[in-house]
Amino acid sequence: MRSIARGTVPRRSPFTDPRIRAWVFQVLAVLAVVAFGWYLFHNTQTNLAHRGITSGFGFLNNAAGFGISQHLIDYSESDTYGRVFWVGLLNTLLVSVIGIVLATIMGFILGVGRLSSNWLIRQLATLYIEIFRNIPPLLLIFFVYFAVISPLPGPRNSLSLWDVVFVNNRGVQMPAPSAVDGFWAFWLALLVALVAVVVLNRWARARRHATGRMFPVFWTSLGLFLAIPWLMTFIAGAPFTWEVPELQRFNIRGGWVVIPELVSIVVALSVYTAAFIGETVRSGIQSVSHGQTEAAASLGLRPGQVLRLVIVPQALRVIVPPLTSQYLNLAKNSSLAAAIGYPDMVSLFAGTVLNQTGQAIETMAITMSVYLAISISISLLMNWYNKRIALIER
Amino acid sequence: MTIHTFKPDLPPPTISIGALGWLRANLFSSWINTLLTLVGLYLLWLIVPPVLEWAIFKADWTGETRADCSREGACWVFIQTRFGQFMYGFYPTELRWRVDAAAWLAIIGAAPLFLRQMPHKLRYGLGYLLVYPLLAYWLLHGGFFGLQTVPTSQWGGLMLTVVIAAVGIAGALPLGILLALGRRSDMPAIRVLCVTFIEFWRGVPLITVLFMSSVMLPLFLPEGMNLDKLLRAMLMVVFFEAAYIAEVVRGGLQAIPKGQYEAAAAMGLGYWRSTLLVILPQALKLVIPGIVNTFIALFKDTSLVIIIGLFDFLNSIKRATADPAWLGMSTEGYVFAALVYWMFCFGMSRYSMRLERKLDTGHKR
Amino acid sequence: MSDSVAQAGQASEPVIRMQGVHKWFGQFHVLKDINLSVRQGERIVLCGPSGSGKSTTIRCLNRLEEHQQGRIVINGVELTSDLKQIEAIRSEVGMVFQHFNLFPHLTVLQNCTLAPMWVRKLPRRQAEEVAMHYLERVRIPEQANKFPGQLSGGQQQRVAIARALCMKPKIMLFDEPTSALDPEMVKEVLDTMVSLAESGMTMLCVTHEMGFARTVADRVIFMDKGEIVEQAEPEVFFTNPVNDRTKLFLSQILH
């Protein structure tokens, strides 16, 4: 009996049952991670105790006591570290947003240029991309900051554009708008124009569907956008007065001052990221097979319509995900600002605040959480977008 | 039955061939194209002559001091006099042969791997990967077998950049592959751990990670234990890049058809054997371009160690341009740096393209 | 024999006339002196070995390829590089491709209404009616709101035929419409093409389906190495080919 039983139903050893093995393995892995985490925590506690640092976020309410060269919200030395956080965050976002806009424009031009039927344009776009994507962005920032802006003349000998915009080694000075009487009317007019354009678009599409007649939507919209606010300035007065920077004996006063650090980072990062966006755009357009163009053309669609109705909607599905990851890269690369002292999140918070307070863990945790939050929210958005636009197949 | 005689091939009409036809088709096919060509030519005319003039025709090529920079163009004297520092940092001058030796050993040792008919390539490669790091450590750092110790604080220049990049690559690739496998694992706990690790490192900028290595790592370690600054930076670079490699490799793993897993299982291969022998070789081949792109990114990222005060290639140039004896040499310095970084990165990307073509054994669908 | 073909449509001016058409791909001479005229309602099958220029010939007819010498006149309009004329001709000439080339981001119905709405400027309601009419004719009205990726190859090709028909073309070009299909789906596409032929559409088909050529074609054209080697009624073409090249080709294709 026993021998038969042993022969037909082999006894299971717990070491070869894959399910038990998986369980054991997972429990061990989790235990190891927890133990390691506890070990780090324990070390940190003893170290902090020895150095006499109290942990906690109370320091955020203390006065910072240092000045910041660029702040988008009111800030003075007596403000708290908490406010420094917001100043840094806004400065990071400022670089990211300007950089993203510029890089996108340049990148799309480059991507389309790479596919141009013009040989020279193709070569120039390729040259640009091959040069700039193979150079570290930090080097580009240094180059713009130390080799382009620093050697510029001082404020007294600024290069000027029509005596309105001044470029010198302290940055770019340009006219600053300040709101006057017509300010609200102007924004109202813009809003009205926006609504008018939306309504017009809906109406034009409905009419096209109903009667088949086309309406020059683009040009009318553009006209509306220009005309309504322009008319409003006649009715309600100018929305802004421009405070033009003035050249004085030693300096330039007034106007908006764009600090050289900001110029360097924005220029370098958009030049760098544009090369990658260019490649993204090129491969996106190329991913739409030539057969699609041929089929659309053989139906009698004009080249512009082929592009708008057939190529772009398909190419965008391919372009958007890597494009957002380029945007994320740019936002993360904006932290390179710390290397030339632009007051961004990292250089203010993980730099100055950390040095002053010694709260290494808290400041680093806050800084990293900000970037993590940005990354995770964007990738969630991307997953949602990808699901929404995925081509339906069997 | 008639026998058909084919008409002879005729040459195409001259308008579509030859230099003229080429010009017409590629540069002047429509008025828009003609306009674009003219804009392009104008751009070239705007950029190329001044750059050539500055970099070559009006440049200073010989001399020893700042005073020799007399002409209008670039002063390459600066690069020449500081070349040693750019390459080796503060590595003692009389010991620089050790760095050279390590570099030559790397090249000579790796050369057989690129020969087509080389027996036991895999075995040799693995042996090389095992032996060379020890040898390199002995040569660069020293401290035993009769070589004098050179502390890492004296390392610098291009050598340091290459060391960080090489260690980063060597560490990030295996770790990244393990993470990718973990992320695709059937075991939920392992999956969660790997996903958390990957997403954390991918979500933060390298700069904050390096900051962390210099301000937080010392707090994590038991009292009295102090890791070398370079070592800490390299550890962070490895973790950081491993997360990116993991995502690239995951892409390759996902592209492997399910049939391959099933076939491997049907042959009675266990998890590790089917992964190592069947799945990974295919998956890695698919993602070579992605891996090389990550390596290129890593190489560029090494420049960030400037933040924690390491004297890598970019930092040594930055320091040199700040030298009061050589003021105003920023452009020359950074142009030279850009050229060196570019050669490395461009070389890698070309090599990956060649490899991709060579390995393209029909995975096109 | 060819007199009877000539009589069938002698009254009308040919809808397609190719005179001495030459084309080169770089240095390669792909079309050599092609002369062809097609009358209203005529159904033509082009066959020949691969690389013989048959696809290129019909692709020249709606300017997907540009010819470098000779004249092509369609419906009395000569094909030149003038964009307006090309568009005018393309909206009169429908084309069906080997790989269907349906727009994957649009539903079947939207595929069919796109060109009528943007080129013919039809109201949407009317365009959809036309589309449903032709989708019924190719017998897949129930798939109208699906995406191309959800259909089988044969269904996709029938949608592609309907899409071309929605422009109410005078001429239909078929570029190997069944070559990319699984064998069991060839018949449904051929049936659609036969019924189209019976309705009197002028058709030029590049195909290797000799059964289709036998039953439907008014004329079979055999091309090789960029030339028209032989053209005849299918009866004559299959039973009594004149040319050595034709014989060789037929023996290969008909076993």
PDB file of N, CA and C in Angstrom, chain A residues 54-105:
ATOM      1  N   THR A  54      16.728  68.797  16.174  1.00  0.00           N
ATOM      2  CA  THR A  54      15.392  68.281  16.400  1.00  0.00           C
ATOM      3  C   THR A  54      14.692  68.169  15.070  1.00  0.00           C
ATOM      4  N   SER A  55      14.042  67.047  14.858  1.00  0.00           N
ATOM      5  CA  SER A  55      13.354  66.903  13.580  1.00  0.00           C
ATOM      6  C   SER A  55      11.956  67.468  13.696  1.00  0.00           C
ATOM      7  N   GLY A  56      11.336  67.680  12.538  1.00  0.00           N
ATOM      8  CA  GLY A  56      10.002  68.255  12.517  1.00  0.00           C
ATOM      9  C   GLY A  56       9.963  69.438  11.580  1.00  0.00           C
ATOM     10  N   PHE A  57       8.753  69.865  11.258  1.00  0.00           N
ATOM     11  CA  PHE A  57       8.622  70.912  10.254  1.00  0.00           C
ATOM     12  C   PHE A  57       8.388  72.287  10.870  1.00  0.00           C
ATOM     13  N   GLY A  58       8.662  72.404  12.187  1.00  0.00           N
ATOM     14  CA  GLY A  58       8.454  73.679  12.860  1.00  0.00           C
ATOM     15  C   GLY A  58       9.278  74.802  12.260  1.00  0.00           C
ATOM     16  N   PHE A  59      10.464  74.459  11.724  1.00  0.00           N
ATOM     17  CA  PHE A  59      11.357  75.500  11.202  1.00  0.00           C
ATOM     18  C   PHE A  59      10.717  76.302  10.078  1.00  0.00           C
ATOM     19  N   LEU A  60       9.697  75.747   9.449  1.00  0.00           N
ATOM     20  CA  LEU A  60       9.076  76.450   8.321  1.00  0.00           C
ATOM     21  C   LEU A  60       8.486  77.791   8.742  1.00  0.00           C
ATOM     22  N   ASN A  61       8.211  77.934  10.043  1.00  0.00           N
ATOM     23  CA  ASN A  61       7.621  79.187  10.497  1.00  0.00           C
ATOM     24  C   ASN A  61       8.650  80.209  10.937  1.00  0.00           C
ATOM     25  N   ASN A  62       9.931  79.798  10.927  1.00  0.00           N
ATOM     26  CA  ASN A  62      10.966  80.751  11.337  1.00  0.00           C
ATOM     27  C   ASN A  62      11.265  81.735  10.213  1.00  0.00           C
ATOM     28  N   ALA A  63      11.781  82.892  10.605  1.00  0.00           N
ATOM     29  CA  ALA A  63      12.124  83.895   9.602  1.00  0.00           C
ATOM     30  C   ALA A  63      13.349  83.439   8.817  1.00  0.00           C
ATOM     31  N   ALA A  64      13.331  83.649   7.508  1.00  0.00           N
ATOM     32  CA  ALA A  64      14.409  83.164   6.661  1.00  0.00           C
ATOM     33  C   ALA A  64      15.649  84.049   6.792  1.00  0.00           C
ATOM     34  N   GLY A  65      15.441  85.360   6.683  1.00  0.00           N
ATOM     35  CA  GLY A  65      16.553  86.267   6.886  1.00  0.00           C
ATOM     36  C   GLY A  65      17.532  86.355   5.734  1.00  0.00           C
ATOM     37  N   PHE A  66      17.173  85.899   4.547  1.00  0.00           N
ATOM     38  CA  PHE A  66      18.053  86.137   3.400  1.00  0.00           C
ATOM     39  C   PHE A  66      17.230  86.638   2.221  1.00  0.00           C
ATOM     40  N   GLY A  67      17.878  87.354   1.344  1.00  0.00           N
ATOM     41  CA  GLY A  67      17.174  87.930   0.205  1.00  0.00           C
ATOM     42  C   GLY A  67      17.154  86.964  -0.969  1.00  0.00           C
ATOM     43  N   ILE A  68      16.204  87.137  -1.860  1.00  0.00           N
ATOM     44  CA  ILE A  68      16.105  86.289  -3.050  1.00  0.00           C
ATOM     45  C   ILE A  68      16.037  87.203  -4.263  1.00  0.00           C
ATOM     46  N   SER A  69      16.863  86.892  -5.270  1.00  0.00           N
ATOM     47  CA  SER A  69      17.007  87.831  -6.383  1.00  0.00           C
ATOM     48  C   SER A  69      15.773  87.876  -7.278  1.00  0.00           C
ATOM     49  N   GLN A  70      14.965  86.836  -7.266  1.00  0.00           N
ATOM     50  CA  GLN A  70      13.772  86.873  -8.108  1.00  0.00           C
ATOM     51  C   GLN A  70      12.630  86.206  -7.380  1.00  0.00           C
ATOM     52  N   HIS A  71      11.549  86.943  -7.163  1.00  0.00           N
ATOM     53  CA  HIS A  71      10.398  86.326  -6.524  1.00  0.00           C
ATOM     54  C   HIS A  71       9.148  86.798  -7.215  1.00  0.00           C
ATOM     55  N   LEU A  72       8.269  85.844  -7.517  1.00  0.00           N
ATOM     56  CA  LEU A  72       7.041  86.170  -8.229  1.00  0.00           C
ATOM     57  C   LEU A  72       5.959  86.602  -7.260  1.00  0.00           C
ATOM     58  N   ILE A  73       6.105  86.238  -5.964  1.00  0.00           N
ATOM     59  CA  ILE A  73       5.179  86.744  -4.958  1.00  0.00           C
ATOM     60  C   ILE A  73       5.989  87.624  -4.014  1.00  0.00           C
ATOM     61  N   ASP A  74       5.286  88.475  -3.290  1.00  0.00           N
ATOM     62  CA  ASP A  74       6.008  89.378  -2.389  1.00  0.00           C
ATOM     63  C   ASP A  74       6.871  88.581  -1.437  1.00  0.00           C
ATOM     64  N   TYR A  75       8.084  89.055  -1.254  1.00  0.00           N
ATOM     65  CA  TYR A  75       8.977  88.355  -0.344  1.00  0.00           C
ATOM     66  C   TYR A  75       9.966  89.355   0.221  1.00  0.00           C
ATOM     67  N   SER A  76      10.205  89.243   1.543  1.00  0.00           N
ATOM     68  CA  SER A  76      11.264  90.053   2.131  1.00  0.00           C
ATOM     69  C   SER A  76      12.027  89.176   3.108  1.00  0.00           C
ATOM     70  N   GLU A  77      13.158  89.664   3.571  1.00  0.00           N
ATOM     71  CA  GLU A  77      14.018  88.835   4.409  1.00  0.00           C
ATOM     72  C   GLU A  77      13.329  88.360   5.679  1.00  0.00           C
ATOM     73  N   SER A  78      12.303  89.110   6.114  1.00  0.00           N
ATOM     74  CA  SER A  78      11.658  88.739   7.374  1.00  0.00           C
ATOM     75  C   SER A  78      10.608  87.650   7.168  1.00  0.00           C
ATOM     76  N   ASP A  79      10.375  87.265   5.921  1.00  0.00           N
ATOM     77  CA  ASP A  79       9.377  86.220   5.692  1.00  0.00           C
ATOM     78  C   ASP A  79       9.907  84.869   6.149  1.00  0.00           C
ATOM     79  N   THR A  80       8.979  83.901   6.217  1.00  0.00           N
ATOM     80  CA  THR A  80       9.357  82.601   6.781  1.00  0.00           C
ATOM     81  C   THR A  80       9.956  81.673   5.727  1.00  0.00           C
ATOM     82  N   TYR A  81      10.542  80.585   6.227  1.00  0.00           N
ATOM     83  CA  TYR A  81      11.029  79.549   5.312  1.00  0.00           C
ATOM     84  C   TYR A  81       9.895  78.961   4.499  1.00  0.00           C
ATOM     85  N   GLY A  82       8.703  78.949   5.098  1.00  0.00           N
ATOM     86  CA  GLY A  82       7.550  78.444   4.373  1.00  0.00           C
ATOM     87  C   GLY A  82       7.295  79.248   3.111  1.00  0.00           C
ATOM     88  N   ARG A  83       7.479  80.570   3.230  1.00  0.00           N
ATOM     89  CA  ARG A  83       7.272  81.413   2.064  1.00  0.00           C
ATOM     90  C   ARG A  83       8.386  81.194   1.043  1.00  0.00           C
ATOM     91  N   VAL A  84       9.599  80.941   1.561  1.00  0.00           N
ATOM     92  CA  VAL A  84      10.714  80.639   0.650  1.00  0.00           C
ATOM     93  C   VAL A  84      10.354  79.450  -0.231  1.00  0.00           C
ATOM     94  N   PHE A  85       9.689  78.470   0.376  1.00  0.00           N
ATOM     95  CA  PHE A  85       9.267  77.302  -0.397  1.00  0.00           C
ATOM     96  C   PHE A  85       8.410  77.717  -1.591  1.00  0.00           C
ATOM     97  N   TRP A  86       7.425  78.580  -1.323  1.00  0.00           N
ATOM     98  CA  TRP A  86       6.535  78.985  -2.421  1.00  0.00           C
ATOM     99  C   TRP A  86       7.294  79.781  -3.473  1.00  0.00           C
ATOM    100  N   VAL A  87       8.202  80.659  -3.010  1.00  0.00           N
ATOM    101  CA  VAL A  87       8.991  81.435  -3.979  1.00  0.00           C
ATOM    102  C   VAL A  87       9.769  80.484  -4.883  1.00  0.00           C
ATOM    103  N   GLY A  88      10.424  79.484  -4.253  1.00  0.00           N
ATOM    104  CA  GLY A  88      11.220  78.537  -5.035  1.00  0.00           C
ATOM    105  C   GLY A  88      10.372  77.739  -5.985  1.00  0.00           C
ATOM    106  N   LEU A  89       9.227  77.267  -5.493  1.00  0.00           N
ATOM    107  CA  LEU A  89       8.357  76.459  -6.337  1.00  0.00           C
ATOM    108  C   LEU A  89       7.899  77.259  -7.551  1.00  0.00           C
ATOM    109  N   LEU A  90       7.487  78.523  -7.314  1.00  0.00           N
ATOM    110  CA  LEU A  90       7.016  79.349  -8.426  1.00  0.00           C
ATOM    111  C   LEU A  90       8.145  79.609  -9.415  1.00  0.00           C
ATOM    112  N   ASN A  91       9.354  79.837  -8.898  1.00  0.00           N
ATOM    113  CA  ASN A  91      10.477  80.070  -9.809  1.00  0.00           C
ATOM    114  C   ASN A  91      10.768  78.836 -10.658  1.00  0.00           C
ATOM    115  N   THR A  92      10.681  77.655 -10.038  1.00  0.00           N
ATOM    116  CA  THR A  92      10.856  76.420 -10.807  1.00  0.00           C
ATOM    117  C   THR A  92       9.792  76.303 -11.889  1.00  0.00           C
ATOM    118  N   LEU A  93       8.536  76.572 -11.496  1.00  0.00           N
ATOM    119  CA  LEU A  93       7.454  76.462 -12.464  1.00  0.00           C
ATOM    120  C   LEU A  93       7.623  77.479 -13.587  1.00  0.00           C
ATOM    121  N   LEU A  94       8.115  78.674 -13.233  1.00  0.00           N
ATOM    122  CA  LEU A  94       8.308  79.701 -14.254  1.00  0.00           C
ATOM    123  C   LEU A  94       9.282  79.215 -15.330  1.00  0.00           C
ATOM    124  N   VAL A  95      10.443  78.710 -14.879  1.00  0.00           N
ATOM    125  CA  VAL A  95      11.417  78.187 -15.838  1.00  0.00           C
ATOM    126  C   VAL A  95      10.800  77.072 -16.665  1.00  0.00           C
ATOM    127  N   SER A  96      10.097  76.167 -15.991  1.00  0.00           N
ATOM    128  CA  SER A  96       9.545  75.022 -16.709  1.00  0.00           C
ATOM    129  C   SER A  96       8.565  75.469 -17.776  1.00  0.00           C
ATOM    130  N   VAL A  97       7.672  76.378 -17.401  1.00  0.00           N
ATOM    131  CA  VAL A  97       6.630  76.759 -18.350  1.00  0.00           C
ATOM    132  C   VAL A  97       7.226  77.489 -19.558  1.00  0.00           C
ATOM    133  N   ILE A  98       8.087  78.484 -19.302  1.00  0.00           N
ATOM    134  CA  ILE A  98       8.686  79.202 -20.437  1.00  0.00           C
ATOM    135  C   ILE A  98       9.494  78.226 -21.289  1.00  0.00           C
ATOM    136  N   GLY A  99      10.275  77.386 -20.614  1.00  0.00           N
ATOM    137  CA  GLY A  99      11.100  76.425 -21.346  1.00  0.00           C
ATOM    138  C   GLY A  99      10.258  75.493 -22.192  1.00  0.00           C
ATOM    139  N   ILE A 100       9.159  75.010 -21.631  1.00  0.00           N
ATOM    140  CA  ILE A 100       8.314  74.069 -22.371  1.00  0.00           C
ATOM    141  C   ILE A 100       7.724  74.729 -23.609  1.00  0.00           C
ATOM    142  N   VAL A 101       7.252  75.967 -23.440  1.00  0.00           N
ATOM    143  CA  VAL A 101       6.658  76.659 -24.589  1.00  0.00           C
ATOM    144  C   VAL A 101       7.706  76.835 -25.699  1.00  0.00           C
ATOM    145  N   LEU A 102       8.871  77.368 -25.316  1.00  0.00           N
ATOM    146  CA  LEU A 102       9.904  77.601 -26.341  1.00  0.00           C
ATOM    147  C   LEU A 102      10.368  76.299 -26.973  1.00  0.00           C
ATOM    148  N   ALA A 103      10.629  75.285 -26.139  1.00  0.00           N
ATOM    149  CA  ALA A 103      11.137  74.014 -26.658  1.00  0.00           C
ATOM    150  C   ALA A 103      10.121  73.367 -27.589  1.00  0.00           C
ATOM    151  N   THR A 104       8.844  73.505 -27.265  1.00  0.00           N
ATOM    152  CA  THR A 104       7.825  72.901 -28.121  1.00  0.00           C
ATOM    153  C   THR A 104       7.812  73.563 -29.491  1.00  0.00           C
ATOM    154  N   ILE A 105       7.847  74.901 -29.491  1.00  0.00           N
ATOM    155  CA  ILE A 105       7.835  75.598 -30.775  1.00  0.00           C
ATOM    156  C   ILE A 105       9.055  75.194 -31.600  1.00  0.00           C
TER     157      ILE A 105
END
